[in-house]
PDB file of C-alpha atoms in Angstrom:
ATOM      1  CA  MET A   9     114.650 -26.185  80.364  1.00 44.00           C
ATOM      2  CA  GLN A  10     112.168 -23.410  79.744  1.00 47.00           C
ATOM      3  CA  ASN A  11     112.485 -19.920  81.269  1.00 58.00           C
ATOM      4  CA  GLY A  12     115.303 -21.138  83.529  1.00 65.00           C
ATOM      5  CA  LEU A  13     113.075 -23.723  85.236  1.00 64.00           C
ATOM      6  CA  PRO A  14     113.564 -27.474  85.094  1.00 67.00           C
ATOM      7  CA  ALA A  15     111.066 -29.320  82.882  1.00 67.00           C
ATOM      8  CA  GLY A  16     107.711 -29.623  84.613  1.00 65.00           C
ATOM      9  CA  TRP A  17     108.455 -26.880  87.158  1.00 67.00           C
ATOM     10  CA  ARG A  18     106.555 -23.635  87.082  1.00 64.00           C
ATOM     11  CA  VAL A  19     105.818 -20.510  89.062  1.00 60.00           C
ATOM     12  CA  SER A  20     102.310 -21.016  90.387  1.00 59.00           C
ATOM     13  CA  ASN A  21     101.398 -17.544  91.611  1.00 57.00           C
ATOM     14  CA  SER A  22     102.373 -13.916  91.393  1.00 56.00           C
ATOM     15  CA  GLY A  23     104.193 -14.151  94.734  1.00 58.00           C
ATOM     16  CA  GLY A  24     106.749 -16.388  93.095  1.00 56.00           C
ATOM     17  CA  SER A  25     106.147 -19.640  94.968  1.00 56.00           C
ATOM     18  CA  TRP A  26     107.605 -22.601  93.168  1.00 54.00           C
ATOM     19  CA  GLN A  27     105.834 -25.810  92.383  1.00 55.00           C
ATOM     20  CA  ALA A  28     107.609 -29.015  91.483  1.00 54.00           C
ATOM     21  CA  ALA A  29     106.300 -31.166  88.686  1.00 54.00           C
ATOM     22  CA  ALA A  30     103.742 -33.712  89.818  1.00 56.00           C
ATOM     23  CA  ALA A  31     104.543 -37.349  89.287  1.00 53.00           C
ATOM     24  CA  PRO A  32     102.888 -38.208  85.988  1.00 51.00           C
ATOM     25  CA  ASP A  33     100.141 -40.774  86.023  1.00 52.00           C
ATOM     26  CA  ARG A  34      99.840 -43.343  83.283  1.00 50.00           C
ATOM     27  CA  ASP A  35      97.534 -41.137  81.158  1.00 54.00           C
ATOM     28  CA  ASP A  36     100.082 -38.303  81.213  1.00 55.00           C
ATOM     29  CA  GLU A  37     102.782 -40.705  80.049  1.00 58.00           C
ATOM     30  CA  ASP A  38     100.565 -41.934  77.205  1.00 59.00           C
ATOM     31  CA  ALA A  39      99.755 -38.354  76.230  1.00 55.00           C
ATOM     32  CA  ALA A  40     103.445 -37.452  76.340  1.00 58.00           C
ATOM     33  CA  GLU A  41     104.308 -40.369  74.055  1.00 64.00           C
ATOM     34  CA  ILE A  42     101.561 -39.441  71.605  1.00 60.00           C
ATOM     35  CA  GLY A  43     102.529 -35.780  71.814  1.00 58.00           C
ATOM     36  CA  ALA A  44     106.166 -36.586  71.120  1.00 61.00           C
ATOM     37  CA  GLU A  45     105.098 -38.499  68.017  1.00 62.00           C
ATOM     38  CA  GLU A  46     103.082 -35.466  66.894  1.00 62.00           C
ATOM     39  CA  GLY A  47     105.908 -33.019  67.644  1.00 62.00           C
ATOM     40  CA  LEU A  48     104.229 -31.499  70.703  1.00 62.00           C
ATOM     41  CA  GLU A  49     105.922 -30.533  73.928  1.00 64.00           C
ATOM     42  CA  PRO A  50     104.568 -31.967  77.217  1.00 60.00           C
ATOM     43  CA  GLU A  51     103.481 -28.447  78.226  1.00 61.00           C
ATOM     44  CA  ASP A  52     101.175 -28.357  75.169  1.00 59.00           C
ATOM     45  CA  LEU A  53      99.303 -31.447  76.351  1.00 56.00           C
ATOM     46  CA  ARG A  54      98.242 -30.230  79.786  1.00 62.00           C
ATOM     47  CA  PRO A  55      94.579 -29.203  80.076  1.00 63.00           C
ATOM     48  CA  ASP A  56      95.630 -25.883  81.620  1.00 64.00           C
ATOM     49  CA  SER A  57      97.844 -24.965  78.665  1.00 64.00           C
ATOM     50  CA  PRO A  58      96.693 -22.255  76.217  1.00 64.00           C
ATOM     51  CA  GLY A  59      94.081 -23.315  73.683  1.00 63.00           C
ATOM     52  CA  TRP A  60      92.349 -26.000  75.728  1.00 59.00           C
ATOM     53  CA  GLU A  61      89.544 -23.660  76.763  1.00 59.00           C
ATOM     54  CA  ASP A  62      88.479 -23.581  73.095  1.00 59.00           C
ATOM     55  CA  VAL A  63      87.999 -27.345  72.909  1.00 57.00           C
ATOM     56  CA  GLU A  64      84.303 -28.226  72.855  1.00 59.00           C
ATOM     57  CA  GLU A  65      82.895 -31.277  74.543  1.00 57.00           C
ATOM     58  CA  GLU A  66      81.905 -33.884  71.977  1.00 60.00           C
ATOM     59  CA  ASN A  67      78.947 -35.145  73.935  1.00 63.00           C
ATOM     60  CA  GLU A  68      76.775 -32.042  73.832  1.00 72.00           C
ATOM     61  CA  GLU A  69      73.137 -32.864  74.443  1.00 83.00           C
ATOM     62  CA  LEU A  70      70.766 -32.213  71.566  1.00 87.00           C
ATOM     63  CA  GLN A  71      68.343 -29.363  72.292  1.00 94.00           C
ATOM     64  CA  VAL A  72      65.381 -29.392  69.931  1.00 96.00           C
ATOM     65  CA  LYS A  73      62.941 -26.508  70.279  1.00 97.00           C
ATOM     66  CA  SER A  74      59.276 -27.348  69.851  1.00 96.00           C
ATOM     67  CA  LEU A  75      57.721 -26.259  66.581  1.00 96.00           C
ATOM     68  CA  LEU A  76      54.763 -24.641  68.329  1.00 96.00           C
ATOM     69  CA  ASP A  77      55.971 -23.365  71.712  1.00 96.00           C
ATOM     70  CA  GLU A  78      59.118 -22.610  73.690  1.00 95.00           C
ATOM     71  CA  GLN A  79      59.735 -26.067  75.181  1.00 97.00           C
ATOM     72  CA  ILE A  80      63.095 -27.742  74.581  1.00 96.00           C
ATOM     73  CA  PHE A  81      63.555 -31.487  74.075  1.00 96.00           C
ATOM     74  CA  SER A  82      66.553 -33.804  74.074  1.00 95.00           C
ATOM     75  CA  SER A  83      65.386 -35.658  70.965  1.00 95.00           C
ATOM     76  CA  VAL A  84      63.485 -35.009  67.766  1.00 95.00           C
ATOM     77  CA  ARG A  85      61.035 -37.825  68.499  1.00 95.00           C
ATOM     78  CA  ALA A  86      60.203 -36.348  71.937  1.00 96.00           C
ATOM     79  CA  MET A  87      59.485 -32.978  70.318  1.00 97.00           C
ATOM     80  CA  VAL A  88      57.276 -34.579  67.640  1.00 96.00           C
ATOM     81  CA  GLU A  89      55.306 -36.468  70.309  1.00 97.00           C
ATOM     82  CA  HIS A  90      54.893 -33.265  72.348  1.00 97.00           C
ATOM     83  CA  CYS A  91      53.495 -31.386  69.336  1.00 96.00           C
ATOM     84  CA  LYS A  92      51.117 -34.270  68.629  1.00 96.00           C
ATOM     85  CA  THR A  93      49.804 -34.755  72.177  1.00 97.00           C
ATOM     86  CA  THR A  94      49.848 -31.148  73.407  1.00 96.00           C
ATOM     87  CA  HIS A  95      48.915 -29.232  70.252  1.00 95.00           C
ATOM     88  CA  GLY A  96      47.232 -31.870  68.081  1.00 96.00           C
ATOM     89  CA  PHE A  97      49.868 -31.204  65.422  1.00 96.00           C
ATOM     90  CA  ASP A  98      51.022 -34.425  63.735  1.00 96.00           C
ATOM     91  CA  LEU A  99      54.234 -33.696  61.845  1.00 96.00           C
ATOM     92  CA  ASP A 100      54.653 -37.373  60.922  1.00 95.00           C
ATOM     93  CA  SER A 101      51.197 -37.444  59.334  1.00 94.00           C
ATOM     94  CA  ILE A 102      51.859 -34.247  57.342  1.00 96.00           C
ATOM     95  CA  ARG A 103      55.156 -35.665  56.081  1.00 94.00           C
ATOM     96  CA  LYS A 104      53.575 -38.995  55.158  1.00 93.00           C
ATOM     97  CA  THR A 105      50.451 -37.508  53.510  1.00 93.00           C
ATOM     98  CA  ASN A 106      52.513 -35.139  51.360  1.00 93.00           C
ATOM     99  CA  VAL A 107      55.404 -37.592  50.785  1.00 92.00           C
ATOM    100  CA  LEU A 108      57.975 -35.017  51.872  1.00 93.00           C
ATOM    101  CA  ASP A 109      61.621 -35.535  51.070  1.00 92.00           C
ATOM    102  CA  PHE A 110      64.525 -33.865  52.893  1.00 93.00           C
ATOM    103  CA  TYR A 111      64.190 -30.430  51.257  1.00 93.00           C
ATOM    104  CA  SER A 112      60.390 -30.356  51.466  1.00 94.00           C
ATOM    105  CA  THR A 113      60.623 -31.273  55.150  1.00 95.00           C
ATOM    106  CA  LEU A 114      63.188 -28.517  55.685  1.00 95.00           C
ATOM    107  CA  ARG A 115      60.851 -26.003  54.031  1.00 96.00           C
ATOM    108  CA  LEU A 116      57.919 -27.240  56.118  1.00 97.00           C
ATOM    109  CA  ILE A 117      59.862 -26.824  59.372  1.00 97.00           C
ATOM    110  CA  ASN A 118      60.963 -23.300  58.456  1.00 97.00           C
ATOM    111  CA  TYR A 119      57.419 -22.425  57.314  1.00 97.00           C
ATOM    112  CA  ILE A 120      55.991 -23.577  60.657  1.00 97.00           C
ATOM    113  CA  ARG A 121      58.672 -21.728  62.628  1.00 97.00           C
ATOM    114  CA  SER A 122      58.046 -18.580  60.553  1.00 97.00           C
ATOM    115  CA  GLU A 123      54.284 -18.744  61.104  1.00 96.00           C
ATOM    116  CA  VAL A 124      54.667 -19.326  64.856  1.00 96.00           C
ATOM    117  CA  ALA A 125      57.169 -16.438  65.095  1.00 95.00           C
ATOM    118  CA  SER A 126      54.522 -14.235  63.417  1.00 96.00           C
ATOM    119  CA  GLY A 127      51.996 -15.182  66.094  1.00 95.00           C
ATOM    120  CA  ASN A 128      50.116 -17.909  64.196  1.00 94.00           C
ATOM    121  CA  THR A 129      50.262 -20.831  66.634  1.00 90.00           C
ATOM    122  CA  LYS A 130      48.170 -23.049  64.340  1.00 92.00           C
ATOM    123  CA  PRO A 131      49.831 -22.800  60.913  1.00 94.00           C
ATOM    124  CA  ASP A 132      47.844 -24.134  57.953  1.00 94.00           C
ATOM    125  CA  CYS A 133      49.724 -27.170  56.687  1.00 94.00           C
ATOM    126  CA  SER A 134      46.868 -28.605  54.618  1.00 92.00           C
ATOM    127  CA  SER A 135      48.515 -27.718  51.303  1.00 92.00           C
ATOM    128  CA  PRO A 136      52.206 -28.048  50.394  1.00 92.00           C
ATOM    129  CA  GLN A 137      51.876 -24.851  48.351  1.00 94.00           C
ATOM    130  CA  ALA A 138      52.035 -22.922  51.628  1.00 94.00           C
ATOM    131  CA  TRP A 139      55.632 -23.954  52.309  1.00 92.00           C
ATOM    132  CA  MET A 140      57.099 -24.718  48.880  1.00 93.00           C
ATOM    133  CA  ASP A 141      58.468 -21.192  48.435  1.00 94.00           C
ATOM    134  CA  ASP A 142      62.282 -21.134  48.377  1.00 93.00           C
ATOM    135  CA  LYS A 143      62.267 -18.485  51.103  1.00 95.00           C
ATOM    136  CA  TYR A 144      61.627 -21.380  53.503  1.00 96.00           C
ATOM    137  CA  MET A 145      65.028 -22.842  52.646  1.00 95.00           C
ATOM    138  CA  GLN A 146      66.416 -20.135  54.962  1.00 96.00           C
ATOM    139  CA  PRO A 147      66.443 -21.160  58.661  1.00 96.00           C
ATOM    140  CA  VAL A 148      64.175 -19.176  60.958  1.00 96.00           C
ATOM    141  CA  LEU A 149      66.092 -20.207  64.090  1.00 95.00           C
ATOM    142  CA  GLU A 150      69.841 -19.872  64.240  1.00 93.00           C
ATOM    143  CA  ASP A 151      71.482 -23.286  64.770  1.00 93.00           C
ATOM    144  CA  ASP A 152      68.111 -25.059  64.686  1.00 96.00           C
ATOM    145  CA  ALA A 153      68.859 -28.566  65.982  1.00 95.00           C
ATOM    146  CA  LEU A 154      65.770 -29.901  64.213  1.00 96.00           C
ATOM    147  CA  LEU A 155      67.179 -28.892  60.832  1.00 95.00           C
ATOM    148  CA  TYR A 156      70.415 -30.712  61.650  1.00 93.00           C
ATOM    149  CA  SER A 157      68.393 -33.791  62.634  1.00 94.00           C
ATOM    150  CA  ILE A 158      65.788 -34.048  59.874  1.00 94.00           C
ATOM    151  CA  ASP A 159      66.838 -37.652  59.238  1.00 92.00           C
ATOM    152  CA  ASP A 160      65.548 -38.482  62.735  1.00 93.00           C
ATOM    153  CA  LEU A 161      62.030 -37.787  61.441  1.00 94.00           C
ATOM    154  CA  ALA A 162      62.253 -40.762  59.075  1.00 92.00           C
ATOM    155  CA  ASP A 163      60.070 -43.756  59.832  1.00 88.00           C
ATOM    156  CA  PRO A 164      62.468 -46.723  59.928  1.00 84.00           C
ATOM    157  CA  ASN A 165      59.507 -49.104  59.474  1.00 85.00           C
ATOM    158  CA  ASP A 166      58.474 -47.472  56.199  1.00 85.00           C
ATOM    159  CA  PRO A 167      60.894 -48.308  53.369  1.00 83.00           C
ATOM    160  CA  GLU A 168      58.980 -45.838  51.171  1.00 85.00           C
ATOM    161  CA  ASP A 169      59.766 -42.880  53.475  1.00 86.00           C
ATOM    162  CA  PRO A 170      61.581 -40.349  51.261  1.00 88.00           C
ATOM    163  CA  LEU A 171      63.927 -39.476  54.138  1.00 86.00           C
ATOM    164  CA  ILE A 172      65.309 -43.007  54.117  1.00 82.00           C
ATOM    165  CA  GLU A 173      67.940 -43.020  51.443  1.00 71.00           C
ATOM    166  CA  PRO A 174      67.911 -46.166  49.369  1.00 60.00           C
ATOM    167  CA  PRO A 175      71.285 -47.869  49.118  1.00 58.00           C
ATOM    168  CA  GLN A 176      73.131 -46.438  46.162  1.00 61.00           C
ATOM    169  CA  PRO A 177      74.463 -48.995  43.691  1.00 63.00           C
ATOM    170  CA  GLU A 178      78.220 -48.992  43.473  1.00 68.00           C
ATOM    171  CA  GLN A 179      79.482 -47.346  40.340  1.00 73.00           C
ATOM    172  CA  PRO A 180      81.901 -49.583  38.462  1.00 72.00           C
ATOM    173  CA  THR A 181      85.493 -48.436  38.401  1.00 74.00           C
ATOM    174  CA  GLU A 182      87.318 -47.884  35.123  1.00 75.00           C
ATOM    175  CA  GLY A 183      89.146 -51.166  35.675  1.00 75.00           C
ATOM    176  CA  GLN A 184      85.863 -53.030  36.105  1.00 74.00           C
ATOM    177  CA  LYS A 185      84.469 -51.417  32.947  1.00 76.00           C
ATOM    178  CA  THR A 186      87.562 -52.502  31.015  1.00 79.00           C
ATOM    179  CA  LEU A 187      87.215 -56.085  32.268  1.00 75.00           C
ATOM    180  CA  VAL A 188      83.549 -56.178  31.224  1.00 78.00           C
ATOM    181  CA  GLN A 189      84.402 -54.817  27.768  1.00 81.00           C
ATOM    182  CA  ARG A 190      87.150 -57.438  27.332  1.00 79.00           C
ATOM    183  CA  ALA A 191      84.803 -60.204  28.443  1.00 79.00           C
ATOM    184  CA  LEU A 192      82.143 -59.091  25.973  1.00 83.00           C
ATOM    185  CA  SER A 193      84.563 -58.771  23.031  1.00 75.00           C
TER     186      SER A 193
END
């Protein structure tokens, strides 16, 4: 019993009207069982209990801002296609021509965003020297979804694309090294 009320009962308004506990559905029972295992009270598991308003939805939609204008896209590929068809700016071609890895691509994106923010809507990307300065490691846009999704720029059909990480060979454990040494002795 909490605050003199039976479990599940609560005062629902400032006028003091009482509300009985609703019959739990199966999900509430499952949550209660899980909560009990975790040491939580049933009141802690209700969506209207304190703290739930801070929980973020896991299925937030990606919002990628165009490199060259204010349009927002739900995918990196859609943004790249927009820049190519609308502005004649081929990010894939620039990446491929200059064989850009993750960090070079990050610098390029920040260079382009910096140039566009300065009013240059057609940044010169003909030479990598333009964007290789470490100042372009700093994001121009706060929480830039494109920077979080650079891997989506990789061409899955090109095994030579520097953004596609080659499988790393497993490092032998100490036990495996010992077995090899014994076998060779």
